[in-house]
Amino acid sequence: MDQLHEELKEPISSYNQEREEEEQEEEQREVERGTTEDDFLSCDSGGEMGDGEGSGGGGSLAEMELLIRDEAGRSISEKEKLKERRMSYCHRRTSSEQADEDADVDTAMIPEPDNEAFMHCSSRSCSPHPPDSHPKLSSSPPRSSPLRTAHSYVLKKAQVMNGGKRRSEIKYRSVISDIFDGSILSLVQCLTCDRVSTTIETFQDLSLPIPGKEDLAKLHSTIHQSAVIKSGACGENYNTQGWIAFLMDYIRRFVVSCIPSWFWGPVVTLEDCLAAFFAADELKGDNMYSCERCKKLRNGVKYCKVLRLPEILCIHLKRFRHEVMYSFKISSHVSFPLEGLNLRPFLAKECVSHITTYDLLAVICHHGTAGSGHYISYCQNVINGQWYEFDDQYVTEVHETVVQNAEAYVLFYRKSSEDAERERQKVVSLAAMKESGLLQFYISREWLNKFNTFAEPGPITNQSFLCCHGGIPPNKYHYIDDLVVILPQNVWEYLYNRFGGGPAVNHLYVCSICQVEIEALAKRRKTEIDTFIKLNKAFQAEESPSVIYCISMQWFREWEAFVKGKDNDPPGPIDNSKVALTKSGGQVLPKQGADYGQISEETWNYLFSIYGGGPEIAIRQTIAQPQEMESLHGEQKIEAETRAG
């Protein structure tokens, strides 16, 4: 998945990036204002969001496109001016707000919980030996991908402290990030000064602990107490399921917590694993919290909530435990729902996701021990709803009860919504109306695929085929038909009013501004590389140069990638700081063993005139003058004759 993201990633357009940054700032302000002490005690957020329950089916994109293309040339006589709408947050603030300055973003070091806590995480890999020393969130995509830290305020603060990069951080997205990326809000409260620090992190999967007998009893006891203390909040969460379902679940949990585990063994559900993952963790003893305000190690409490739910939720159950001397596998059965997994109790009040229910899509199982084993998977065909077992080259149709009784290792859940299916049917019916018109609109095929398959496709993103000037980039024009779908005006207006985004496009043209910029960029690249080759050739032909300049190879590689067309953005100023060593007298010399290259004075002056920067590192050859050499030889001759006499 990481490799797919790296191969398919595209930079987020400036329009989308500005909107995302605005949403992040508003999101952070809501987080800071809405964080109260109750958040550390409540079993759920009690957020007031749409139900979004039921199973969501997939509409027929081919049928939709066929109907739409039949109406490609038709439109109505008058074009209405539409107002751009954005998908709104489902913010819900608390009545008593803490001081904003006390809830600012903090990057203080938070010690990891010990091995017995539920706060550990493992790699997203299906290897039977995942490490147990990671934080709650499992490994997200590679660090080389800026998108993976796009929602991380820790990164932003670190950049400010380091003086910023040479240019603004470019954010990327891909079909992988669109499908699997979610975000979690992590909060830590100092129990001495009550300061709350927050961090927003992007995740692609959740690694959940499997609670044991004692942990399960403690967890059920906590849930029972929370239900008594905050019955109103829990009642809201179970309102959509009905009071009977809530009562039955409450009785089941109470009975399980009362009957000794040796009678029938602990019943562990996926909801128990989620509750253990999101449970508040006490930071004390060897695991105390380093408070920025107190400037000391303090007792604290840490917990996290989901801020944005992914379209596909990947859940990894931590079945492998690695101790100092041995490793073992946790073979406890974890029951999981095939439909209707509700994550509402684990959402932050500031959650931006409206749909919170998921249906199971696939399961990966591991048979064997911690040392060896075999993997199989169960996957559902979303067309006919049938489940299949995949065991190497063998594919077998199985009943859903086989899936439910499987020893799950990794589960994939998909957002479900009956409303999304109704939206698709509405668009198909609008396209079938064959309403005549004078205008036609173009929409991103990529977004239309999202609309056809996602429960929450988000705002329309026509920027995927447009440049920042509103035209078609010259490099995309020859395959523009693969990027867009033509819509009649009634369909466009419905989608635009429903999802917002945009911009509206009813004429495709090659952007002349981009064409001029591309030609100017190509000319600049050719001039710089030709001049460098010419100057470097003269430098190589020089037998004993009087001065040699040093240049950082890190900067030079960035410049080389730019002039060769591998990087669209030019490098920043020359940065020799990592290879320079300043002596006490102010003389600047290259560090021993540093990564630098040698260029001529003319080459240095040429690059410096374009990019600036520094510091200048010059190695000068000190050659004795001829007269001084003759005088030295004369003195040596007289001294030799004197000794001989």
Coordinates of C-alpha atoms in Angstrom, one line a residue, residues 38 41-43 221-234 250:
D38 CA -15.4 15.2 31.1
L41 CA -14.0 10.3 32.0
S42 CA -16.7 9.7 29.4
C43 CA -17.1 6.4 27.5
S221 CA -16.8 -2.6 35.2
T222 CA -15.7 0.7 33.8
I223 CA -18.3 0.6 31.1
H224 CA -20.9 -0.3 33.7
Q225 CA -20.0 2.7 35.9
S226 CA -19.9 5.0 32.9
A227 CA -23.3 3.8 31.9
V228 CA -24.7 4.6 35.4
I229 CA -23.0 8.0 35.7
K230 CA -23.6 9.1 32.1
S231 CA -26.8 7.3 31.2
G232 CA -28.0 10.2 29.1
A233 CA -24.9 10.1 26.9
C234 CA -25.0 6.4 26.4
Y250 CA -26.2 -4.1 28.8

